[in-house]
Backbone as JSON Lines, residues from 0, in Angstrom:
{"i":0,"aa":"M","n":[24.74,-12.83,53.08],"ca":[24.63,-11.97,51.67],"c":[25.25,-13.39,50.67]}
{"i":1,"aa":"P","n":[25.64,-13.93,50.23],"ca":[25.7,-15.11,49.2],"c":[24.21,-15.99,49.34]}
{"i":2,"aa":"K","n":[23.64,-16.03,50.05],"ca":[22.36,-16.72,49.87],"c":[21.61,-15.72,49.86]}
{"i":3,"aa":"R","n":[21.02,-14.93,49.68],"ca":[20.81,-14.0,48.99],"c":[20.65,-14.42,47.13]}
{"i":4,"aa":"K","n":[22.4,-13.87,47.3],"ca":[22.65,-13.93,45.9],"c":[22.2,-15.12,44.99]}
{"i":5,"aa":"H","n":[22.54,-16.27,45.6],"ca":[22.28,-17.2,45.27],"c":[20.83,-16.97,44.77]}
{"i":6,"aa":"I","n":[20.11,-17.29,45.54],"ca":[18.67,-16.89,45.25],"c":[17.26,-16.43,44.42]}
{"i":7,"aa":"F","n":[18.33,-14.93,44.23],"ca":[18.33,-14.06,43.36],"c":[18.54,-14.93,41.81]}
{"i":8,"aa":"I","n":[20.19,-15.25,41.65],"ca":[19.96,-16.18,40.61],"c":[19.48,-17.75,39.94]}
{"i":9,"aa":"W","n":[19.01,-18.09,41.05],"ca":[17.82,-18.78,40.55],"c":[16.41,-17.97,40.47]}
{"i":10,"aa":"I","n":[16.22,-17.51,40.8],"ca":[15.01,-16.63,40.55],"c":[15.35,-15.85,38.43]}
{"i":11,"aa":"L","n":[16.04,-15.49,39.08],"ca":[16.42,-14.94,37.2],"c":[16.86,-16.06,36.46]}
{"i":12,"aa":"F","n":[17.05,-17.26,36.65],"ca":[17.14,-18.07,35.82],"c":[15.7,-18.77,34.96]}
{"i":13,"aa":"C","n":[14.7,-19.18,36.52],"ca":[13.78,-19.19,36.2],"c":[12.86,-18.39,35.45]}
{"i":14,"aa":"V","n":[13.23,-17.2,35.56],"ca":[12.67,-16.22,34.61],"c":[13.47,-16.54,33.27]}
{"i":15,"aa":"L","n":[14.56,-16.44,32.75],"ca":[14.48,-16.51,32.11],"c":[13.84,-18.08,30.86]}
{"i":16,"aa":"L","n":[14.33,-19.15,32.39],"ca":[13.61,-20.29,31.34],"c":[12.5,-20.2,30.7]}
{"i":17,"aa":"Y","n":[11.23,-19.65,31.49],"ca":[9.51,-19.28,31.49],"c":[9.89,-18.48,30.3]}
{"i":18,"aa":"V","n":[10.49,-17.55,30.15],"ca":[10.79,-16.4,29.05],"c":[11.11,-18.12,27.78]}
{"i":19,"aa":"A","n":[11.31,-18.51,27.77],"ca":[12.56,-19.4,26.44],"c":[11.51,-20.35,25.86]}
{"i":20,"aa":"M","n":[11.18,-20.77,27.43],"ca":[9.46,-21.96,27.04],"c":[8.33,-21.76,26.73]}
{"i":21,"aa":"S","n":[8.38,-20.56,26.48],"ca":[7.36,-19.96,25.83],"c":[7.49,-18.94,24.97]}
{"i":22,"aa":"D","n":[8.49,-19.29,24.7],"ca":[8.51,-18.93,23.14],"c":[8.7,-20.42,22.5]}
{"i":23,"aa":"A","n":[8.68,-21.24,22.84],"ca":[9.27,-22.73,22.03],"c":[8.0,-22.81,22.22]}
{"i":24,"aa":"I","n":[6.82,-22.81,22.86],"ca":[5.62,-23.5,22.6],"c":[5.13,-22.79,21.6]}
{"i":25,"aa":"R","n":[5.62,-21.56,21.33],"ca":[4.82,-20.95,20.03],"c":[5.27,-21.8,18.6]}
{"i":26,"aa":"Y","n":[6.65,-22.03,18.75],"ca":[6.52,-22.35,17.2],"c":[5.89,-23.72,17.24]}
{"i":27,"aa":"L","n":[6.21,-24.86,18.28],"ca":[5.28,-26.15,18.42],"c":[3.86,-26.0,17.85]}
{"i":28,"aa":"R","n":[3.22,-25.3,18.01],"ca":[1.73,-24.86,17.7],"c":[0.92,-24.74,16.64]}
{"i":29,"aa":"P","n":[0.45,-26.46,15.99],"ca":[0.15,-26.3,14.52],"c":[-0.46,-25.38,13.77]}
{"i":30,"aa":"D","n":[-0.43,-25.06,12.59],"ca":[-1.26,-23.85,12.58],"c":[-1.58,-24.02,11.1]}
{"i":31,"aa":"G","n":[-3.32,-25.08,10.56],"ca":[-3.39,-25.65,9.88],"c":[-3.93,-24.24,8.97]}
{"i":32,"aa":"N","n":[-3.79,-23.19,9.04],"ca":[-4.11,-21.91,7.73],"c":[-3.12,-21.41,6.97]}
{"i":33,"aa":"K","n":[-2.28,-22.73,6.16],"ca":[-1.52,-22.44,5.31],"c":[-1.8,-21.97,3.52]}
{"i":34,"aa":"K","n":[-1.57,-20.93,3.39],"ca":[-1.97,-20.86,1.79],"c":[-1.21,-20.42,0.84]}
{"i":35,"aa":"I","n":[-0.95,-20.49,-0.24],"ca":[-0.3,-21.0,-1.69],"c":[-0.11,-19.07,-1.83]}
{"i":36,"aa":"I","n":[1.37,-19.15,-2.18],"ca":[1.55,-18.32,-2.47],"c":[2.11,-18.32,-4.04]}
{"i":37,"aa":"S","n":[0.94,-17.22,-4.78],"ca":[0.93,-17.34,-6.56],"c":[2.22,-15.93,-6.67]}
{"i":38,"aa":"G","n":[2.49,-16.88,-7.99],"ca":[3.15,-15.42,-9.14],"c":[3.94,-14.37,-8.24]}
{"i":39,"aa":"S","n":[3.93,-13.62,-9.86],"ca":[4.51,-12.45,-8.7],"c":[3.83,-11.71,-8.59]}
{"i":40,"aa":"G","n":[3.29,-9.7,-7.69],"ca":[2.82,-8.88,-7.69],"c":[1.55,-8.35,-8.65]}
{"i":41,"aa":"L","n":[1.86,-8.54,-10.25],"ca":[1.15,-8.3,-10.64],"c":[0.23,-9.52,-11.42]}
{"i":42,"aa":"T","n":[-0.01,-10.11,-10.83],"ca":[-1.11,-11.16,-11.31],"c":[-2.61,-10.42,-10.93]}
{"i":43,"aa":"T","n":[-2.92,-11.04,-12.0],"ca":[-4.72,-10.69,-11.22],"c":[-5.23,-11.52,-9.95]}
{"i":44,"aa":"M","n":[-5.7,-10.35,-9.2],"ca":[-6.11,-11.96,-8.08],"c":[-7.31,-12.4,-8.23]}
{"i":45,"aa":"T","n":[-8.1,-13.26,-7.41],"ca":[-8.77,-13.95,-7.67],"c":[-9.84,-12.99,-7.01]}
{"i":46,"aa":"A","n":[-10.11,-11.92,-6.17],"ca":[-11.1,-11.82,-5.67],"c":[-10.65,-10.76,-4.65]}
{"i":47,"aa":"P","n":[-11.54,-8.57,-4.75],"ca":[-10.76,-7.89,-3.87],"c":[-9.29,-8.33,-2.65]}
{"i":48,"aa":"P","n":[-8.71,-7.54,-2.39],"ca":[-7.44,-7.94,-1.54],"c":[-7.64,-7.86,-0.62]}
{"i":49,"aa":"Q","n":[-7.8,-8.79,0.91],"ca":[-8.52,-8.32,2.26],"c":[-7.37,-7.37,3.17]}
{"i":50,"aa":"K","n":[-5.98,-8.46,2.86],"ca":[-4.4,-7.84,4.03],"c":[-3.49,-7.91,2.83]}
{"i":51,"aa":"I","n":[-2.56,-6.63,3.54],"ca":[-1.47,-6.73,2.71],"c":[-0.26,-7.31,4.57]}
{"i":52,"aa":"I","n":[0.36,-8.02,3.87],"ca":[0.49,-8.98,4.85],"c":[2.5,-8.28,4.77]}
{"i":53,"aa":"I","n":[2.67,-7.36,5.86],"ca":[3.96,-6.8,5.49],"c":[5.31,-8.14,6.64]}
{"i":54,"aa":"A","n":[5.84,-9.25,5.51],"ca":[6.79,-10.74,6.55],"c":[8.38,-9.8,6.92]}
{"i":55,"aa":"Y","n":[8.48,-9.99,8.2],"ca":[10.58,-9.57,8.31],"c":[11.46,-10.68,8.33]}
{"i":56,"aa":"N","n":[12.22,-10.52,7.94],"ca":[13.37,-11.13,8.01],"c":[13.73,-11.64,9.89]}
{"i":57,"aa":"N","n":[13.51,-11.78,10.53],"ca":[13.63,-12.17,11.62],"c":[13.03,-12.53,12.59]}
{"i":58,"aa":"F","n":[13.15,-13.66,13.34],"ca":[12.05,-13.65,14.69],"c":[11.36,-13.39,15.0]}
{"i":59,"aa":"G","n":[9.75,-13.72,15.49],"ca":[9.4,-13.2,16.75],"c":[9.39,-14.06,17.83]}
{"i":60,"aa":"G","n":[8.68,-13.61,18.89],"ca":[8.78,-13.9,20.35],"c":[9.69,-13.36,21.07]}
{"i":61,"aa":"I","n":[10.03,-12.88,21.97],"ca":[10.32,-11.63,23.68],"c":[12.22,-12.1,23.14]}
{"i":62,"aa":"C","n":[12.95,-13.3,23.25],"ca":[13.96,-13.56,23.3],"c":[14.54,-12.98,21.83]}
{"i":63,"aa":"P","n":[13.87,-13.46,21.34],"ca":[15.06,-13.33,19.51],"c":[14.66,-11.45,18.99]}
{"i":64,"aa":"Q","n":[13.34,-10.67,19.82],"ca":[13.06,-8.94,19.3],"c":[14.17,-8.96,20.84]}
{"i":65,"aa":"L","n":[14.46,-9.16,21.55],"ca":[15.71,-8.32,22.93],"c":[16.85,-8.97,21.64]}
{"i":66,"aa":"V","n":[17.49,-10.05,21.32],"ca":[18.56,-9.29,20.66],"c":[18.93,-8.89,19.73]}
{"i":67,"aa":"D","n":[17.62,-8.87,18.42],"ca":[17.06,-7.94,17.87],"c":[17.59,-6.44,18.06]}
{"i":68,"aa":"L","n":[16.84,-5.71,18.67],"ca":[16.35,-5.03,18.77],"c":[18.56,-4.36,19.67]}
{"i":69,"aa":"C","n":[19.03,-5.49,20.64],"ca":[20.63,-5.12,20.91],"c":[21.04,-5.01,19.5]}
{"i":70,"aa":"Y","n":[20.85,-5.43,18.35],"ca":[21.65,-6.04,17.11],"c":[21.71,-4.2,16.84]}
{"i":71,"aa":"R","n":[20.06,-3.53,16.56],"ca":[19.85,-2.39,16.33],"c":[20.49,-1.21,16.89]}
{"i":72,"aa":"F","n":[20.66,-1.26,18.2],"ca":[21.27,-0.57,18.73],"c":[22.48,-0.46,18.74]}
{"i":73,"aa":"F","n":[23.48,-1.26,18.42],"ca":[24.64,-1.2,18.82],"c":[25.28,-0.97,17.05]}
{"i":74,"aa":"F","n":[24.68,-1.34,16.5],"ca":[25.65,-2.03,15.06],"c":[24.47,-1.8,14.35]}
{"i":75,"aa":"P","n":[24.42,-0.34,13.68],"ca":[22.41,-0.22,13.18],"c":[23.42,-0.38,12.29]}
{"i":76,"aa":"E","n":[24.7,0.27,11.2],"ca":[24.84,0.03,10.04],"c":[24.97,-1.17,9.64]}
{"i":77,"aa":"T","n":[25.07,-2.12,10.26],"ca":[25.55,-3.32,9.59],"c":[24.69,-4.6,9.84]}
{"i":78,"aa":"Y","n":[23.0,-3.95,10.26],"ca":[21.84,-4.82,10.49],"c":[21.4,-5.55,8.89]}
{"i":79,"aa":"P","n":[21.21,-6.65,9.15],"ca":[20.89,-6.98,7.56],"c":[19.23,-6.58,7.58]}
{"i":80,"aa":"N","n":[18.75,-6.83,8.06],"ca":[17.43,-6.97,7.73],"c":[16.18,-5.06,7.04]}
{"i":81,"aa":"K","n":[16.96,-5.6,5.35],"ca":[16.15,-3.95,5.06],"c":[14.5,-3.36,5.67]}
{"i":82,"aa":"L","n":[14.17,-3.98,5.59],"ca":[12.95,-3.73,5.36],"c":[12.16,-3.17,6.98]}
{"i":83,"aa":"V","n":[12.79,-4.09,8.64],"ca":[13.04,-3.21,9.41],"c":[13.68,-2.27,9.89]}
{"i":84,"aa":"K","n":[14.89,-1.87,8.55],"ca":[15.83,-1.02,8.99],"c":[14.96,0.39,8.11]}
{"i":85,"aa":"L","n":[13.7,-0.03,7.37],"ca":[13.59,1.27,6.84],"c":[12.17,1.61,7.37]}
{"i":86,"aa":"T","n":[10.96,0.85,8.43],"ca":[10.42,0.6,8.58],"c":[10.13,1.07,10.08]}
{"i":87,"aa":"N","n":[10.94,0.4,10.81],"ca":[11.14,0.88,12.24],"c":[12.31,1.6,12.83]}
{"i":88,"aa":"N","n":[11.57,1.73,14.08],"ca":[13.01,2.52,14.94],"c":[13.09,1.62,16.03]}
{"i":89,"aa":"L","n":[13.61,2.62,16.95],"ca":[13.74,1.22,18.55],"c":[12.87,1.42,18.82]}
{"i":90,"aa":"V","n":[11.94,1.66,19.01],"ca":[10.74,1.85,20.14],"c":[9.62,1.1,19.3]}
{"i":91,"aa":"G","n":[9.4,1.04,17.52],"ca":[8.25,0.48,17.37],"c":[8.62,1.16,15.48]}
{"i":92,"aa":"L","n":[6.65,0.77,15.32],"ca":[6.69,1.3,13.99],"c":[6.97,2.78,13.87]}
{"i":93,"aa":"K","n":[7.83,3.18,12.62],"ca":[7.62,5.27,12.4],"c":[6.2,5.29,12.0]}
{"i":94,"aa":"K","n":[6.65,6.56,12.5],"ca":[5.28,7.19,12.41],"c":[4.55,7.47,10.75]}
{"i":95,"aa":"E","n":[5.81,8.2,9.95],"ca":[5.3,7.66,8.45],"c":[4.95,6.35,7.7]}
{"i":96,"aa":"W","n":[5.21,5.69,8.03],"ca":[5.19,4.15,7.69],"c":[3.77,4.41,8.13]}
{"i":97,"aa":"K","n":[3.72,3.98,9.22],"ca":[1.82,4.04,10.13],"c":[1.12,4.43,9.62]}
{"i":98,"aa":"D","n":[1.18,5.89,9.01],"ca":[0.34,6.44,8.68],"c":[-0.13,5.92,7.8]}
{"i":99,"aa":"F","n":[1.07,5.86,6.72],"ca":[1.31,5.23,5.27],"c":[0.58,3.97,5.28]}
{"i":100,"aa":"L","n":[0.14,3.13,6.11],"ca":[-0.26,2.18,6.11],"c":[-1.99,2.24,6.64]}
{"i":101,"aa":"E","n":[-2.17,2.93,7.81],"ca":[-3.22,3.92,7.46],"c":[-4.26,3.58,6.54]}
{"i":102,"aa":"E","n":[-3.73,4.6,5.28],"ca":[-4.56,4.52,4.78],"c":[-4.91,3.93,3.27]}
{"i":103,"aa":"L","n":[-4.05,2.34,3.65],"ca":[-4.51,1.43,3.23],"c":[-6.38,0.74,3.38]}
{"i":104,"aa":"P","n":[-6.92,0.39,2.55],"ca":[-8.07,0.0,2.39],"c":[-7.98,-1.23,2.58]}
{"i":105,"aa":"F","n":[-6.6,-2.0,3.66],"ca":[-7.01,-3.45,3.96],"c":[-6.24,-3.43,5.56]}
{"i":106,"aa":"Q","n":[-6.24,-5.12,5.56],"ca":[-6.22,-5.25,6.65],"c":[-5.02,-5.6,7.33]}
{"i":107,"aa":"K","n":[-4.07,-4.71,7.95],"ca":[-2.18,-5.49,8.4],"c":[-2.4,-6.2,8.52]}
{"i":108,"aa":"V","n":[-0.93,-7.4,8.86],"ca":[-1.2,-8.19,9.01],"c":[0.79,-8.14,9.18]}
{"i":109,"aa":"F","n":[1.6,-8.43,10.16],"ca":[2.67,-8.55,10.19],"c":[3.41,-9.63,10.64]}
{"i":110,"aa":"Y","n":[4.08,-10.35,10.25],"ca":[4.4,-11.42,10.71],"c":[5.93,-11.6,10.34]}
{"i":111,"aa":"H","n":[6.52,-12.46,11.29],"ca":[8.51,-13.05,11.72],"c":[8.08,-13.92,10.43]}
{"i":112,"aa":"K","n":[9.82,-14.35,10.48],"ca":[10.17,-15.46,9.91],"c":[8.96,-17.37,10.17]}
{"i":113,"aa":"D","n":[9.14,-16.92,11.25],"ca":[8.33,-18.35,11.93],"c":[6.93,-17.96,11.87]}
{"i":114,"aa":"D","n":[6.55,-16.81,11.46],"ca":[4.96,-16.73,11.4],"c":[4.56,-17.5,9.73]}
{"i":115,"aa":"V","n":[5.71,-16.77,8.99],"ca":[5.33,-17.39,7.23],"c":[5.51,-18.16,6.95]}
{"i":116,"aa":"E","n":[6.55,-18.96,8.02],"ca":[6.89,-20.52,7.89],"c":[5.36,-21.18,8.3]}
{"i":117,"aa":"R","n":[4.88,-21.02,9.7],"ca":[3.93,-21.99,9.86],"c":[2.46,-21.27,8.92]}
{"i":118,"aa":"K","n":[2.14,-19.95,8.24],"ca":[0.94,-19.34,8.15],"c":[0.65,-19.64,6.15]}
{"i":119,"aa":"L","n":[2.16,-19.41,5.85],"ca":[2.11,-19.37,4.32],"c":[3.63,-20.61,3.79]}
{"i":120,"aa":"E","n":[3.31,-20.7,2.51],"ca":[4.58,-21.87,2.22],"c":[5.43,-20.54,1.59]}
{"i":121,"aa":"P","n":[7.03,-20.37,2.44],"ca":[7.7,-19.29,2.26],"c":[8.67,-20.09,1.06]}
{"i":122,"aa":"D","n":[8.95,-21.46,1.16],"ca":[9.97,-21.68,0.03],"c":[9.94,-21.55,-1.56]}
{"i":123,"aa":"T","n":[9.4,-20.52,-1.97],"ca":[9.59,-20.26,-2.81],"c":[10.3,-18.33,-2.59]}
{"i":124,"aa":"F","n":[9.96,-17.96,-1.77],"ca":[9.72,-16.38,-1.78],"c":[11.42,-16.36,-0.84]}
{"i":125,"aa":"A","n":[11.96,-15.24,-0.43],"ca":[13.32,-14.59,0.48],"c":[12.49,-13.6,1.07]}
{"i":126,"aa":"L","n":[12.6,-13.87,2.28],"ca":[12.05,-12.47,3.38],"c":[13.19,-11.72,3.07]}
{"i":127,"aa":"P","n":[12.73,-10.11,4.13],"ca":[11.75,-10.0,3.93],"c":[10.9,-9.41,2.86]}
{"i":128,"aa":"A","n":[9.47,-9.48,2.73],"ca":[8.34,-9.31,1.2],"c":[7.27,-8.38,2.29]}
{"i":129,"aa":"I","n":[6.86,-8.06,1.37],"ca":[5.48,-7.98,0.93],"c":[4.44,-7.87,0.66]}
{"i":130,"aa":"F","n":[3.25,-9.11,1.12],"ca":[2.34,-9.43,0.52],"c":[0.98,-8.74,0.32]}
{"i":131,"aa":"L","n":[0.23,-9.47,-0.07],"ca":[-1.28,-9.08,-0.46],"c":[-2.33,-9.92,-0.81]}
{"i":132,"aa":"A","n":[-3.51,-10.56,0.35],"ca":[-4.03,-11.69,0.36],"c":[-5.73,-10.62,0.28]}
{"i":133,"aa":"D","n":[-5.54,-12.09,-0.95],"ca":[-7.66,-11.98,-0.69],"c":[-7.99,-12.96,-0.44]}
{"i":134,"aa":"S","n":[-9.52,-13.91,-0.2],"ca":[-10.35,-14.52,0.31],"c":[-9.96,-15.86,0.12]}
{"i":135,"aa":"L","n":[-8.22,-16.13,-1.3],"ca":[-8.21,-17.13,-2.01],"c":[-6.55,-17.61,-1.77]}
{"i":136,"aa":"S","n":[-6.1,-16.62,-2.18],"ca":[-4.65,-16.71,-2.93],"c":[-4.01,-16.03,-2.34]}
{"i":137,"aa":"T","n":[-2.37,-15.67,-2.41],"ca":[-1.84,-15.12,-1.83],"c":[-0.87,-14.32,-2.62]}
{"i":138,"aa":"V","n":[0.05,-13.22,-3.11],"ca":[0.73,-13.0,-4.02],"c":[1.74,-12.01,-3.92]}
{"i":139,"aa":"C","n":[3.19,-11.8,-3.77],"ca":[4.15,-11.03,-3.36],"c":[3.8,-9.79,-4.4]}
{"i":140,"aa":"L","n":[3.42,-9.02,-3.48],"ca":[3.8,-6.93,-3.54],"c":[4.95,-6.88,-3.69]}
{"i":141,"aa":"L","n":[6.33,-7.25,-3.05],"ca":[7.47,-6.41,-2.8],"c":[8.26,-7.46,-2.62]}
{"i":142,"aa":"T","n":[8.97,-8.79,-3.44],"ca":[10.74,-9.15,-3.1],"c":[11.66,-8.38,-2.31]}
{"i":143,"aa":"A","n":[11.97,-9.33,-1.36],"ca":[13.64,-9.25,-1.63],"c":[14.29,-8.54,-1.96]}
{"i":144,"aa":"S","n":[14.63,-8.79,-3.07],"ca":[16.1,-8.47,-3.47],"c":[15.3,-6.58,-3.98]}
{"i":145,"aa":"E","n":[13.35,-6.24,-4.74],"ca":[13.54,-5.26,-4.56],"c":[13.17,-4.34,-3.1]}
{"i":146,"aa":"I","n":[13.29,-5.07,-2.21],"ca":[13.62,-4.04,-1.18],"c":[14.36,-3.56,-0.95]}
{"i":147,"aa":"S","n":[15.47,-4.85,-1.21],"ca":[16.86,-4.43,-1.04],"c":[17.5,-2.63,-1.2]}
{"i":148,"aa":"H","n":[16.94,-2.89,-2.71],"ca":[17.21,-2.26,-3.69],"c":[16.62,-0.65,-3.74]}
{"i":149,"aa":"L","n":[15.42,-0.42,-2.44],"ca":[15.56,1.03,-1.66],"c":[16.41,1.79,-0.47]}
{"i":150,"aa":"R","n":[16.07,2.82,-1.1],"ca":[17.34,3.68,0.19],"c":[16.86,4.25,1.04]}
{"i":151,"aa":"S","n":[15.11,4.14,1.09],"ca":[14.0,5.36,2.05],"c":[13.35,4.71,2.12]}
{"i":152,"aa":"L","n":[12.39,5.55,3.76],"ca":[11.02,5.07,3.51],"c":[9.94,5.43,2.52]}
{"i":153,"aa":"P","n":[9.89,7.01,2.32],"ca":[9.85,7.83,1.18],"c":[9.59,6.6,-0.07]}
{"i":154,"aa":"E","n":[10.67,6.03,-0.6],"ca":[11.58,5.02,-1.57],"c":[10.31,3.55,-1.57]}
{"i":155,"aa":"L","n":[10.21,3.65,-0.76],"ca":[9.05,2.19,0.03],"c":[8.12,2.43,-0.52]}
{"i":156,"aa":"E","n":[7.47,3.43,0.38],"ca":[6.02,3.7,0.06],"c":[5.48,3.84,-1.52]}
{"i":157,"aa":"A","n":[6.62,5.18,-2.19],"ca":[6.5,4.65,-3.6],"c":[6.5,3.42,-4.26]}
{"i":158,"aa":"A","n":[7.45,2.18,-3.75],"ca":[7.2,1.07,-4.3],"c":[5.5,-0.11,-4.53]}
{"i":159,"aa":"V","n":[5.17,1.02,-3.14],"ca":[4.26,-0.27,-2.96],"c":[2.87,0.12,-3.49]}
{"i":160,"aa":"Q","n":[2.76,1.21,-3.41],"ca":[1.35,2.57,-4.37],"c":[1.59,2.02,-5.75]}
{"i":161,"aa":"L","n":[2.75,2.19,-6.16],"ca":[2.78,2.07,-7.43],"c":[2.72,0.03,-7.97]}
{"i":162,"aa":"K","n":[2.75,-0.84,-6.88],"ca":[2.42,-2.0,-6.88],"c":[0.67,-2.31,-7.27]}
{"i":163,"aa":"L","n":[0.67,-1.66,-5.85],"ca":[-1.31,-1.31,-5.97],"c":[-2.04,-1.07,-7.05]}
{"i":164,"aa":"D","n":[-1.37,0.19,-7.52],"ca":[-1.83,0.97,-8.29],"c":[-1.6,0.08,-10.27]}
{"i":165,"aa":"R","n":[-0.86,-0.58,-10.04],"ca":[-0.66,-2.29,-11.35],"c":[-1.67,-2.85,-11.29]}
{"i":166,"aa":"I","n":[-1.6,-3.47,-9.7],"ca":[-2.85,-4.42,-9.24],"c":[-3.76,-3.93,-9.66]}
{"i":167,"aa":"F","n":[-4.29,-2.94,-8.86],"ca":[-6.01,-2.43,-9.13],"c":[-6.2,-1.57,-10.83]}
{"i":168,"aa":"V","n":[-5.75,-1.18,-11.48],"ca":[-5.26,-1.27,-12.77],"c":[-5.81,-2.72,-13.26]}
{"i":169,"aa":"K","n":[-4.89,-3.87,-13.65],"ca":[-5.42,-4.83,-13.97],"c":[-6.57,-4.91,-13.82]}
{"i":170,"aa":"N","n":[-7.17,-5.24,-12.72],"ca":[-8.41,-5.99,-12.29],"c":[-9.47,-5.49,-12.63]}
{"i":171,"aa":"E","n":[-9.37,-3.67,-13.06],"ca":[-10.56,-3.25,-13.17],"c":[-10.84,-3.35,-14.87]}
């Protein structure tokens, strides 16, 4: 019996090591698609918006996501990531948020903290944030401080819609 126990522990250790290594390889892969994040969400965009980028303030990958899920399950009242708290339940995106995003005429892109660090230049913006991107530039639609003041998903949807309306009015 002890031999089986040791074999099981070694197999478990190897699986966990494999998962950790696959997450580490994600971070080491260079990505040369950096874009400059410009100004506030109310600046005029150079081209019609193509993407809405939802950037969460947590790390991607299997291990960080499992830790994050446990945190949300056991300590939901102290969970620090307001955007995840508003838009996600324990199994994924809330249906209301998913339906709202489906109505928007943009490609939807979800980034975690590590993706933002590789694909955008995040030094000037705190996360979580929501960005709008065209072919040449990326502008901040909702900042972390604006998101932190929201209390519910309908408030978030209204804030996003208000900012989009302001951008489209300026561009016309």
